[in-house]
């Protein structure tokens, strides 16, 4: 992959690239536009691998200023397109729209913003070159305007490295670049944006440095007068100077001349820059182009290499190259990302697998130890009965014997018999008891039935005897909730009183029934 | 026409990168599946080994527990077994002994009836726990003519002593014979009272020891 910087000017195309033998970027060829065969011959050896950067430097590059109504930023694209279409229709090969900081109010009170349209009209030579580059499917990465490239280099590199204040950069000044002994680039910069650019070629008759510089001052004066006349600046307004001379050591001299001959006495230069900036040290040794090209070009090429500024002019083909490049980077990024992610997943899986294998080995070790213990355990003698069942049987037996204690019955019959023996009118003939709850319950539900007598036609006495019996029964500590469920006489008035004496086995007795809960043990 | 002569720019920019992307994807997918097979295999091996280990461990625990429990309960078990205290009763013994007690206490009439044996349910008890599923229960329904209420106590005392205390009285009904209420007296042929009882006998069937 080779980088080719094509510096296109009025007469010739200069091809700058790395020389085959060294790493130095040098001028390979300089082909006049008329030598079309020669040019085609060179173009034919290009391939898609070769990256082309085109720098155009034509005198007729125009910078035009327009005022448009102030609009929102999302509406700006359509305005830009309108101006680009317009210049293209008027015959421009390239055009570029730049929004400026300047705003104004019209007489009607409408806010307006300035924009600048840079355009280069169709040159047969350039059109041919672009077509040839597209035909050969070269990678035309960017198209720069020499003047704007210099402007960007000044603001992004020179001004930044010399730490020039923003306020000074926004003031109107002349950016003067000495490109060779007799040629200068004169640029008027206002509000941080290039306004006018001019190539200044002094007559070769001037020999001494003094002659050259005084001629330069005259040209400066003319240029400033032009700005006043054109109403670009208010007459006699302050204009600064920033002098950049890559290869000549004349900075102080130029500044003195400017202060002496150009600057008016009335000027307040406190916020206006008057500087000469050495930039020789900014360039590394590996770009050296020789005398054919402007002196700043090596710095600009290095600037492109290091900063990759956005293409100033755009053509459909260049845009396509750009898009392909973006796609390629996206694909590469996707591959790297997927590769990294994929390897992480695969590595994790591999680690998991090896950990599992280690785990299996550890388990098998434990298994072997366990097997040894098992063999040792099997050597003991064991009873015929499952020991857990032994335990259950023993515990059940213990629980039952403890629950039962010494008593054979879960009801205290003698306690009931004692109460009965103290009541001569009461005789029992029926006792029924059952567990109150589960089989292991300490309580039984008891129902006793019997007779009260003698009954001689009067209910008062038997009822009293049963009540006395019940009262004493209730006093027994083991007896709870004793109730008379069947009275010798139903004293509840809502039930009919009926006594059928023939049913009674005891001729002179009345039946009754009591239920209660008894603590058996 | 001219364009066809020269290589396409898009080929130069995209071909290699698309191939690279596809290669990355393919390598990843293939690698993933190959590794996955290995991982699955390793996982199965680990699981099998773990299962075998768990099984061995359970056996060791089982045997150790057998030894420990045998040491703790074996002598008592033997002692209870000798004292007939264990819930190991059989119907023949119950029948024989009850008939002897019937003779001694002159219980006339006397019937007994065993209901079918069934697995003991834990919910028949309020508190008592059945630790192992080895317990069975049988209901025994007794009917006996007895001379006095003191015979009820004697009857159950003898059952406890001579047969087994491993039962519970579920329900009893003691009723005097109507004619005898006024003039209760001791007679060998005729009972003064009638006793009906339902007993629940408990029965344990310990499982034999086996090395699992």
XYZ file of C-alpha atoms in Angstrom:
733
model
C 0.000 0.000 0.000
C 1.395 3.320 -1.038
C 0.270 6.820 -0.171
C 0.404 9.264 -3.051
C -0.005 12.968 -2.470
C -0.951 14.589 -5.746
C -0.253 18.306 -5.638
C -2.181 19.756 -8.553
C -1.450 23.264 -9.747
C -2.126 25.304 -12.846
C 0.692 23.863 -14.965
C 1.599 20.505 -13.547
C 0.791 17.591 -11.366
C 3.361 16.850 -8.690
C 3.438 13.318 -7.405
C 4.758 12.992 -3.893
C 5.243 9.692 -2.158
C 7.688 7.544 -0.335
C 10.698 6.751 -2.411
C 11.187 3.029 -2.951
C 14.546 2.846 -1.280
C 14.079 4.994 1.811
C 11.308 5.957 4.145
C 11.574 9.559 2.997
C 8.582 11.170 1.382
C 9.879 12.899 -1.713
C 8.722 14.381 -4.973
C 8.641 11.408 -7.334
C 7.566 13.089 -10.502
C 6.345 16.410 -11.706
C 4.301 15.977 -14.884
C 2.997 18.847 -16.955
C -0.681 18.489 -17.836
C 0.182 18.532 -21.544
C 2.235 15.366 -21.179
C -0.916 13.298 -21.027
C 0.750 10.081 -22.253
C 3.330 10.361 -19.576
C 0.602 10.983 -16.993
C -1.475 8.037 -18.161
C 1.569 5.853 -18.079
C 2.067 6.738 -14.475
C -1.621 6.372 -13.614
C -1.729 2.910 -15.167
C 0.468 1.417 -12.543
C -1.919 2.465 -9.747
C -4.051 -0.149 -8.064
C -6.903 -0.036 -5.518
C -4.312 -0.565 -2.817
C -2.824 2.842 -3.502
C -4.220 5.632 -1.381
C -4.509 8.935 -3.198
C -4.740 12.336 -1.557
C -5.326 15.228 -3.939
C -4.252 18.763 -3.006
C -5.476 21.390 -5.427
C -3.845 24.789 -5.619
C -5.410 26.959 -8.343
C -5.456 30.702 -8.611
C -9.104 30.798 -9.608
C -10.350 29.121 -6.445
C -13.007 31.551 -5.313
C -14.227 32.322 -1.834
C -17.656 33.803 -1.854
C -19.682 35.087 1.083
C -23.448 34.960 1.416
C -25.905 36.009 4.073
C -28.712 33.588 4.781
C -31.522 33.736 7.362
C -30.453 32.255 10.654
C -31.776 28.715 10.865
C -31.548 25.670 13.085
C -28.626 23.372 12.595
C -30.755 20.518 11.274
C -31.976 22.778 8.486
C -28.454 23.707 7.446
C -27.858 20.605 5.326
C -30.544 21.571 2.841
C -29.184 25.116 2.500
C -25.691 23.685 1.982
C -26.996 21.375 -0.702
C -28.751 24.262 -2.452
C -25.530 26.259 -2.651
C -23.487 23.236 -3.717
C -25.997 22.463 -6.480
C -25.960 26.082 -7.556
C -22.174 26.314 -7.874
C -22.074 22.966 -9.588
C -24.701 24.191 -12.052
C -22.645 27.306 -12.664
C -19.735 25.108 -13.716
C -17.801 24.401 -10.544
C -15.853 21.168 -10.375
C -15.547 21.327 -6.589
C -17.398 23.356 -4.013
C -17.498 23.557 -0.252
C -19.841 25.414 2.092
C -18.671 26.653 5.468
C -20.826 28.381 8.090
C -19.209 31.453 9.597
C -19.541 32.932 13.053
C -20.582 36.339 11.724
C -24.244 37.291 12.140
C -26.128 40.464 11.284
C -29.577 41.984 11.517
C -31.229 43.250 8.372
C -33.176 46.474 8.240
C -36.349 44.436 8.550
C -34.989 43.024 11.786
C -34.298 39.561 10.470
C -31.303 37.695 11.845
C -28.866 36.461 9.276
C -25.798 34.285 9.378
C -22.876 34.369 7.017
C -21.669 31.401 5.064
C -18.755 30.993 2.728
C -18.743 29.042 -0.472
C -15.375 27.933 -1.742
C -15.388 26.658 -5.280
C -13.032 25.726 -8.038
C -14.191 25.981 -11.620
C -13.823 23.166 -14.031
C -10.292 22.623 -15.280
C -9.906 20.157 -18.074
C -6.754 18.800 -16.460
C -8.382 18.148 -13.109
C -11.500 16.609 -14.657
C -9.292 14.266 -16.609
C -7.343 13.326 -13.505
C -10.481 12.601 -11.477
C -11.936 10.497 -14.271
C -8.690 8.595 -14.657
C -8.501 7.919 -10.931
C -12.060 6.595 -10.911
C -11.532 4.491 -14.019
C -8.536 2.848 -12.406
C -10.491 2.355 -9.209
C -7.872 4.005 -7.076
C -8.585 4.874 -3.488
C -9.138 8.600 -3.713
C -9.328 9.326 -0.021
C -9.515 13.099 0.155
C -9.409 16.289 -1.869
C -7.970 19.332 -0.122
C -7.689 22.941 -1.122
C -4.127 24.104 -0.542
C -5.234 27.416 1.000
C -7.703 25.843 3.390
C -5.250 23.095 4.280
C -2.759 25.810 5.235
C -5.480 27.608 7.223
C -6.352 24.416 9.112
C -2.689 23.657 9.721
C -2.248 27.129 11.141
C -5.199 26.864 13.521
C -4.832 23.238 14.572
C -1.057 22.941 14.812
C 0.860 26.212 14.672
C -1.522 28.297 16.812
C -1.970 25.434 19.266
C 1.765 24.819 19.642
C 2.520 28.505 20.115
C -0.431 28.820 22.494
C -1.915 31.832 20.736
C -4.996 33.118 22.555
C -8.431 32.579 21.102
C -9.145 36.299 21.191
C -6.115 37.026 19.024
C -7.111 34.272 16.606
C -10.556 35.835 16.192
C -9.118 39.253 15.373
C -8.616 40.242 11.701
C -5.069 39.536 10.580
C -2.929 38.730 7.593
C -1.469 35.265 7.604
C 1.645 35.613 5.529
C 3.570 32.512 4.569
C 6.899 32.660 2.801
C 7.073 29.721 0.479
C 10.321 30.461 -1.296
C 12.644 33.379 -1.776
C 10.256 35.237 -4.093
C 6.875 33.654 -3.485
C 4.511 34.285 -0.622
C 1.005 33.215 0.341
C -1.034 36.065 1.634
C -4.215 35.188 3.476
C -6.693 37.433 5.198
C -8.194 35.713 8.215
C -11.213 37.058 10.070
C -13.199 35.492 12.883
C -11.003 32.402 12.737
C -11.830 31.708 9.115
C -9.973 32.246 5.862
C -11.524 35.116 3.925
C -9.185 35.888 1.060
C -6.145 33.999 -0.202
C -3.632 35.284 -2.679
C -0.463 33.898 -4.175
C 2.190 36.543 -4.258
C 5.072 36.117 -6.684
C 7.639 38.899 -6.515
C 9.620 39.764 -9.655
C 12.881 37.809 -9.889
C 14.781 41.012 -10.586
C 14.760 41.740 -6.891
C 17.931 40.187 -5.633
C 18.708 41.347 -2.124
C 16.652 40.355 0.844
C 16.037 44.028 1.681
C 14.592 44.654 -1.768
C 12.366 41.603 -1.493
C 11.012 42.515 1.895
C 10.286 46.132 1.020
C 8.443 44.891 -2.089
C 6.537 42.537 0.190
C 5.563 45.470 2.422
C 4.288 47.407 -0.546
C 2.154 44.452 -1.521
C 0.883 44.224 2.042
C -0.106 47.847 1.981
C -1.926 47.350 -1.315
C -3.755 44.345 0.086
C -4.885 46.199 3.204
C -6.050 49.140 1.111
C -8.011 46.667 -0.971
C -9.760 45.385 2.184
C -10.709 48.956 3.139
C -11.919 49.735 -0.352
C -13.972 46.581 -0.545
C -15.561 47.408 2.810
C -14.367 44.100 4.079
C -12.866 46.133 6.887
C -13.789 49.580 8.206
C -11.218 52.042 6.764
C -8.152 52.368 8.953
C -9.246 49.497 11.162
C -6.501 47.460 12.803
C -5.093 44.496 10.900
C -2.673 42.094 12.483
C 0.135 40.072 10.967
C 1.120 36.510 11.526
C 4.236 35.720 9.590
C 5.179 32.109 9.027
C 8.442 31.460 7.284
C 9.381 27.813 7.309
C 12.783 28.113 5.760
C 13.914 31.726 6.161
C 15.125 33.422 9.259
C 13.476 36.761 8.573
C 10.669 36.849 11.127
C 11.883 39.731 13.300
C 12.774 41.835 10.293
C 9.320 41.429 8.746
C 7.628 42.278 11.997
C 9.689 45.424 12.415
C 8.951 46.485 8.867
C 5.238 45.862 9.439
C 5.220 47.931 12.620
C 7.196 50.708 10.951
C 5.585 50.914 7.540
C 2.127 49.375 7.714
C 0.798 49.838 11.237
C -0.888 53.236 11.685
C 0.072 55.240 14.731
C -3.534 55.249 15.903
C -3.840 51.439 15.913
C -4.449 49.672 19.157
C -2.612 46.395 18.721
C -3.169 45.102 22.257
C -5.583 42.386 21.114
C -4.423 42.115 17.540
C -1.640 39.620 16.812
C 1.615 40.814 15.315
C 3.751 37.700 15.398
C 6.296 35.768 13.489
C 6.148 32.101 14.183
C 9.006 29.701 13.564
C 7.684 26.301 12.502
C 10.869 24.666 11.306
C 11.010 22.350 14.289
C 7.438 21.029 13.677
C 8.450 19.033 10.638
C 10.231 15.746 10.960
C 13.064 14.954 8.637
C 11.277 12.317 6.596
C 9.326 14.705 4.331
C 11.505 16.618 1.927
C 10.131 17.678 -1.354
C 12.625 20.025 -2.858
C 12.214 23.420 -4.461
C 9.558 22.772 -7.093
C 6.682 22.848 -4.678
C 5.612 25.529 -2.204
C 7.712 25.600 0.918
C 4.865 24.764 3.304
C 3.832 21.617 1.427
C 6.044 19.192 3.456
C 4.435 20.514 6.658
C 0.983 20.129 5.154
C 1.676 16.545 4.063
C 2.893 15.737 7.520
C -0.260 17.394 8.888
C -2.416 15.119 6.681
C -0.456 12.060 7.761
C -0.835 12.850 11.421
C -4.248 14.467 11.720
C -6.261 13.058 8.797
C -8.342 16.202 8.304
C -11.756 15.713 6.700
C -11.790 15.957 2.932
C -12.465 19.573 2.021
C -14.024 19.001 -1.377
C -16.210 16.012 -1.987
C -17.015 14.110 -5.173
C -19.359 11.113 -5.431
C -16.428 8.851 -6.109
C -14.414 10.158 -3.182
C -17.488 9.731 -0.980
C -17.790 6.144 -2.158
C -14.151 5.450 -1.263
C -14.788 6.990 2.125
C -17.845 4.794 2.646
C -15.947 1.659 1.616
C -13.207 2.567 4.033
C -15.680 3.029 6.864
C -17.289 -0.287 5.991
C -13.909 -1.961 5.987
C -13.066 -0.573 9.398
C -16.491 -1.629 10.699
C -15.995 -5.153 9.327
C -12.527 -5.346 10.801
C -13.791 -4.089 14.139
C -16.621 -6.624 14.042
C -14.108 -9.395 13.284
C -11.810 -8.337 16.092
C -14.687 -7.956 18.520
C -16.194 -11.284 17.541
C -12.768 -12.892 17.616
C -12.045 -11.532 21.074
C -15.482 -12.415 22.402
C -15.378 -15.805 20.725
C -11.943 -16.618 22.111
C -13.098 -15.572 25.559
C -16.069 -17.899 25.334
C -13.938 -20.723 23.946
C -11.233 -20.239 26.563
C -13.822 -20.181 29.309
C -15.342 -23.362 27.956
C -11.944 -25.023 27.752
C -11.153 -23.987 31.326
C -14.532 -25.266 32.475
C -13.871 -28.575 30.771
C -10.433 -28.975 32.316
C -11.829 -28.013 35.725
C -14.496 -30.672 35.297
C -11.811 -33.226 34.520
C -9.876 -32.243 37.608
C -13.051 -32.473 39.626
C -13.718 -35.951 38.283
C -10.223 -37.025 39.327
C -10.707 -35.574 42.797
C -14.053 -37.354 43.108
C -12.489 -40.601 42.009
C -9.773 -40.207 44.651
C -12.422 -39.700 47.303
C -14.333 -42.650 45.898
C -11.283 -44.889 46.330
C -10.821 -43.765 49.925
C -14.516 -44.329 50.540
C -14.295 -47.796 49.042
C -11.490 -48.662 51.475
C -13.586 -47.496 54.393
C -16.523 -49.464 53.084
C -14.469 -52.646 52.905
C -13.262 -52.068 56.459
C -16.826 -51.488 57.652
C -18.123 -54.596 55.944
C -15.685 -56.654 57.964
C -17.613 -55.982 61.213
C -20.340 -58.355 62.327
C -23.861 -57.027 62.191
C -27.048 -58.249 63.934
C -29.779 -59.891 61.909
C -32.182 -57.052 62.494
C -31.880 -53.618 60.997
C -30.498 -51.450 63.790
C -32.745 -48.535 62.937
C -35.751 -50.805 63.386
C -34.241 -51.985 66.672
C -34.077 -48.411 67.775
C -37.656 -47.763 66.700
C -38.899 -50.899 68.525
C -37.005 -50.064 71.689
C -38.152 -46.473 71.689
C -41.750 -47.478 71.015
C -41.631 -49.987 73.868
C -40.138 -47.423 76.203
C -42.720 -44.843 75.240
C -45.651 -47.219 75.727
C -44.414 -48.608 79.078
C -43.737 -45.106 80.322
C -47.173 -43.976 79.201
C -48.957 -46.877 80.850
C -46.990 -46.776 84.091
C -48.102 -49.304 86.652
C -51.842 -49.024 86.118
C -53.557 -51.758 84.212
C -56.499 -49.617 83.210
C -56.745 -46.153 81.790
C -59.722 -45.342 83.986
C -59.811 -45.163 87.794
C -62.798 -47.415 88.504
C -62.160 -47.490 92.253
C -62.417 -43.694 92.508
C -65.888 -43.851 90.941
C -66.841 -46.820 93.158
C -65.857 -44.892 96.289
C -68.116 -41.975 95.389
C -70.991 -44.380 94.672
C -70.473 -46.163 98.007
C -71.046 -42.891 99.858
C -74.418 -42.380 98.178
C -76.772 -45.143 99.247
C -79.584 -43.941 96.970
C -77.433 -44.229 93.842
C -76.765 -47.432 92.013
C -74.724 -47.679 88.748
C -75.341 -50.399 86.154
C -73.489 -49.058 83.135
C -70.030 -47.601 82.556
C -68.717 -46.797 79.105
C -65.331 -45.215 78.461
C -63.274 -44.472 75.475
C -60.134 -42.529 74.626
C -60.553 -38.806 74.555
C -58.358 -38.164 71.503
C -55.561 -40.420 70.274
C -54.804 -43.849 71.678
C -51.974 -42.408 73.773
C -54.209 -39.765 75.362
C -54.171 -39.482 79.157
C -57.885 -38.752 79.235
C -60.927 -40.910 78.729
C -64.436 -39.914 77.914
C -66.694 -41.633 80.483
C -70.444 -42.154 80.400
C -72.092 -43.667 83.512
C -75.709 -44.673 83.812
C -77.625 -45.812 86.875
C -80.663 -45.553 89.046
C -81.744 -43.367 91.931
C -84.237 -44.635 94.449
C -86.469 -45.316 96.176
C -88.984 -43.360 94.140
C -92.292 -43.022 95.884
C -94.112 -40.794 93.466
C -92.287 -37.663 94.603
C -89.449 -36.360 92.366
C -87.989 -33.894 94.809
C -85.877 -36.374 96.786
C -84.391 -38.395 93.826
C -83.478 -35.205 92.007
C -81.726 -33.945 95.105
C -79.848 -37.266 95.541
C -78.566 -37.197 91.958
C -77.509 -33.558 92.330
C -75.587 -34.418 95.478
C -73.925 -37.337 93.698
C -72.957 -35.150 90.764
C -71.573 -32.467 93.059
C -69.316 -34.941 94.803
C -68.238 -36.489 91.535
C -67.208 -33.076 90.341
C -65.047 -32.634 93.418
C -62.911 -35.620 92.435
C -59.530 -34.292 91.287
C -59.400 -36.577 88.230
C -62.883 -35.704 87.004
C -63.531 -32.862 84.622
C -66.490 -31.463 82.726
C -69.059 -33.677 84.481
C -72.582 -33.051 83.176
C -75.904 -34.689 83.756
C -77.015 -35.860 80.337
C -80.125 -37.674 81.457
C -81.876 -36.389 84.554
C -84.172 -38.436 86.757
C -86.749 -35.839 85.791
C -86.542 -33.532 82.889
C -86.800 -30.140 84.536
C -86.726 -28.286 81.317
C -90.240 -27.031 80.920
C -90.319 -27.207 77.149
C -90.016 -31.019 77.244
C -92.994 -33.024 78.262
C -92.550 -34.832 81.538
C -93.167 -38.497 81.119
C -92.147 -41.284 83.388
C -92.903 -44.756 82.307
C -92.304 -46.813 85.402
C -92.908 -50.122 83.674
C -89.617 -49.783 81.729
C -87.569 -49.602 84.833
C -85.919 -52.793 86.038
C -85.955 -51.302 89.477
C -89.505 -50.961 90.534
C -88.914 -47.953 92.634
C -85.973 -46.244 90.848
C -85.477 -43.447 88.354
C -82.770 -43.620 85.607
C -80.083 -40.962 85.119
C -76.915 -40.535 83.074
C -73.755 -38.520 83.595
C -70.821 -37.925 81.249
C -67.402 -36.614 82.176
C -63.746 -36.639 81.197
C -61.419 -38.502 83.492
C -57.664 -38.405 83.758
C -56.805 -42.089 83.654
C -53.154 -42.005 84.576
C -15.952 -0.677 -20.683
C -12.857 0.750 -19.244
C -13.974 -0.069 -15.744
C -14.010 -3.787 -16.428
C -10.300 -3.700 -17.198
C -9.416 -2.588 -13.721
C -10.036 -4.391 -10.444
C -13.111 -3.244 -8.564
C -12.447 -1.024 -5.603
C -15.091 -2.710 -3.476
C -13.295 -6.050 -3.939
C -10.131 -4.593 -2.581
C -11.848 -2.988 0.377
C -14.366 -5.629 1.400
C -13.396 -9.073 0.117
C -10.645 -9.817 2.610
C -12.582 -8.391 5.491
C -15.743 -10.321 4.711
C -13.660 -13.485 4.374
C -12.001 -12.667 7.690
C -15.337 -12.105 9.390
C -16.772 -15.341 8.015
C -13.613 -17.210 9.043
C -13.841 -15.816 12.550
C -17.495 -16.841 12.783
C -16.854 -20.307 11.351
C -13.827 -20.907 13.582
C -15.840 -19.796 16.571
C -18.883 -21.919 15.765
C -16.848 -25.027 14.971
C -14.628 -24.523 18.010
C -17.671 -23.972 20.162
C -19.312 -27.207 19.103
C -16.155 -29.278 19.399
C -15.479 -27.898 22.867
C -19.115 -28.366 23.759
C -18.905 -32.068 22.972
C -15.853 -32.359 25.240
C -17.519 -30.355 27.948
C -20.677 -32.469 27.838
C -18.580 -35.606 28.054
C -16.613 -34.267 30.997
C -19.832 -33.229 32.665
C -21.318 -36.698 32.283
C -18.151 -38.242 33.711
C -18.211 -35.913 36.678
C -21.866 -36.668 37.312
C -21.328 -40.414 37.114
C -18.350 -40.217 39.474
C -20.317 -38.002 41.845
C -23.237 -40.429 41.861
C -20.914 -43.351 42.601
C -19.297 -41.354 45.391
C -22.667 -40.401 46.860
C -23.711 -44.027 46.772
C -20.543 -45.162 48.557
C -20.901 -42.377 51.058
C -24.494 -43.392 51.765
C -23.370 -46.983 52.284
C -20.648 -45.911 54.696
C -23.082 -43.723 56.593
C -25.609 -46.541 56.659
C -23.127 -49.062 58.004
C -21.699 -46.645 60.547
C -25.203 -45.863 61.715
C -26.015 -49.549 61.958
C -22.956 -50.070 64.121
C -23.702 -47.082 66.301
C -27.396 -47.909 66.768
C -26.651 -51.546 67.385
C -24.206 -50.555 70.102
C -26.731 -48.183 71.610
C -29.945 -50.193 71.340
C -28.847 -53.783 70.781
C -28.611 -54.780 74.484
C -31.923 -53.100 75.374
C -33.563 -54.708 72.385
C -32.358 -58.082 73.552
C -33.522 -57.368 77.099
C -36.989 -56.262 76.021
C -37.227 -59.205 73.720
C -36.477 -61.535 76.628
C -39.054 -59.731 78.808
C -41.698 -60.011 76.111
C -41.914 -56.295 76.105
C -41.330 -55.838 72.440
C -44.239 -55.413 70.162
C -43.691 -58.820 68.678
C -46.903 -60.487 69.714
C -48.660 -63.193 67.830
C -52.307 -64.167 67.886
C -51.679 -67.710 69.089
C -50.073 -66.476 72.261
C -52.827 -63.934 72.809
C -55.508 -66.603 72.288
C -53.852 -69.225 74.516
C -53.133 -66.843 77.349
C -56.551 -65.171 77.220
C -58.236 -68.572 77.433
C -56.142 -69.374 80.519
C -57.117 -66.031 82.122
C -60.747 -66.756 81.257
C -60.505 -70.011 83.243
C -58.859 -68.294 86.187
C -61.343 -65.440 86.390
C -64.347 -67.600 85.502
C -65.410 -65.334 82.715
C -68.592 -66.741 81.174
C -69.494 -66.124 78.423
C -66.190 -65.196 76.727
C -65.570 -64.316 73.065
C -62.685 -62.742 71.285
C -62.409 -61.588 67.748
C -59.344 -60.268 65.887
C -59.847 -57.751 63.149
C -57.510 -57.781 60.129
C -53.996 -56.479 60.647
C -53.227 -53.139 59.094
C -50.304 -50.779 58.865
C -50.187 -48.482 61.868
C -51.034 -44.897 61.076
C -49.199 -42.157 62.938
C -52.412 -40.186 63.387
C -53.926 -42.678 65.864
C -51.600 -41.124 68.458
C -51.554 -37.632 69.879
C -47.885 -37.574 70.763
C -46.327 -40.927 70.188
C -44.123 -41.219 67.141
C -43.621 -44.214 64.915
C -39.968 -43.837 63.950
C -39.863 -46.458 61.210
C -42.552 -47.831 58.921
C -42.452 -51.230 60.610
C -45.485 -51.002 62.894
C -48.786 -52.779 62.378
C -51.946 -52.773 64.420
C -54.765 -55.244 65.031
C -57.996 -54.552 66.805
C -59.072 -57.214 69.318
C -62.714 -57.182 70.403
C -63.322 -58.910 73.734
C -66.646 -59.841 75.300
C -66.668 -61.345 78.777
C -69.125 -62.009 81.546
C -67.448 -61.111 84.816
C -68.274 -61.364 88.480
C -67.285 -57.898 89.690
C -65.704 -54.691 88.487
C -62.478 -55.696 90.226
C -62.168 -58.462 87.607
C -61.757 -55.794 84.941
C -58.567 -54.625 86.626
C -57.394 -58.179 87.173
C -58.014 -59.075 83.537
C -55.828 -56.240 82.215
C -53.143 -56.759 84.851
C -52.762 -60.360 83.745
C -52.689 -59.402 80.076
C -49.913 -56.904 80.832
C -47.906 -59.422 82.813
C -48.352 -62.541 80.795
C -48.964 -61.519 77.248
C -47.745 -58.009 76.493
C -48.336 -54.434 77.537
C -48.011 -53.304 73.926
C -51.634 -52.436 73.340
C -54.102 -49.645 74.056
C -57.690 -49.827 75.255
C -59.697 -48.012 72.675
C -63.098 -48.393 74.300
C -64.798 -50.407 77.080
C -68.368 -50.894 78.092
C -69.151 -52.451 81.485
C -72.790 -53.200 82.098
C -74.508 -54.963 84.956
C -76.913 -57.708 84.069
C -80.377 -56.229 84.739
C -81.519 -58.901 87.188
C -78.415 -58.599 89.295
C -78.457 -54.934 90.088
C -80.062 -55.289 93.449
C -78.667 -58.592 94.533
C -75.172 -59.009 93.160
C -73.584 -62.257 94.328
C -70.801 -64.554 93.241
C -71.840 -67.414 91.004
C -69.627 -69.545 88.798
C -72.119 -70.195 86.004
C -73.693 -66.797 85.672
C -71.956 -63.491 85.400
C -73.094 -60.404 87.204
C -71.641 -58.011 84.678
C -70.957 -57.908 81.023
C -67.717 -56.385 79.686
C -67.100 -55.369 76.091
C -63.679 -54.015 75.178
C -61.850 -53.051 71.992
C -58.070 -53.238 72.254
C -55.604 -52.085 69.666
C -52.551 -54.358 69.669
C -49.325 -53.042 68.259
C -46.942 -55.155 66.358
C -43.496 -54.333 65.046
C -41.952 -56.217 62.156
C -38.302 -55.192 62.100
C -36.650 -55.616 58.750
C -33.625 -57.848 58.469
C -30.216 -56.224 58.221
C -28.798 -56.203 54.739
C -25.695 -54.681 53.233
C -26.913 -52.368 50.523
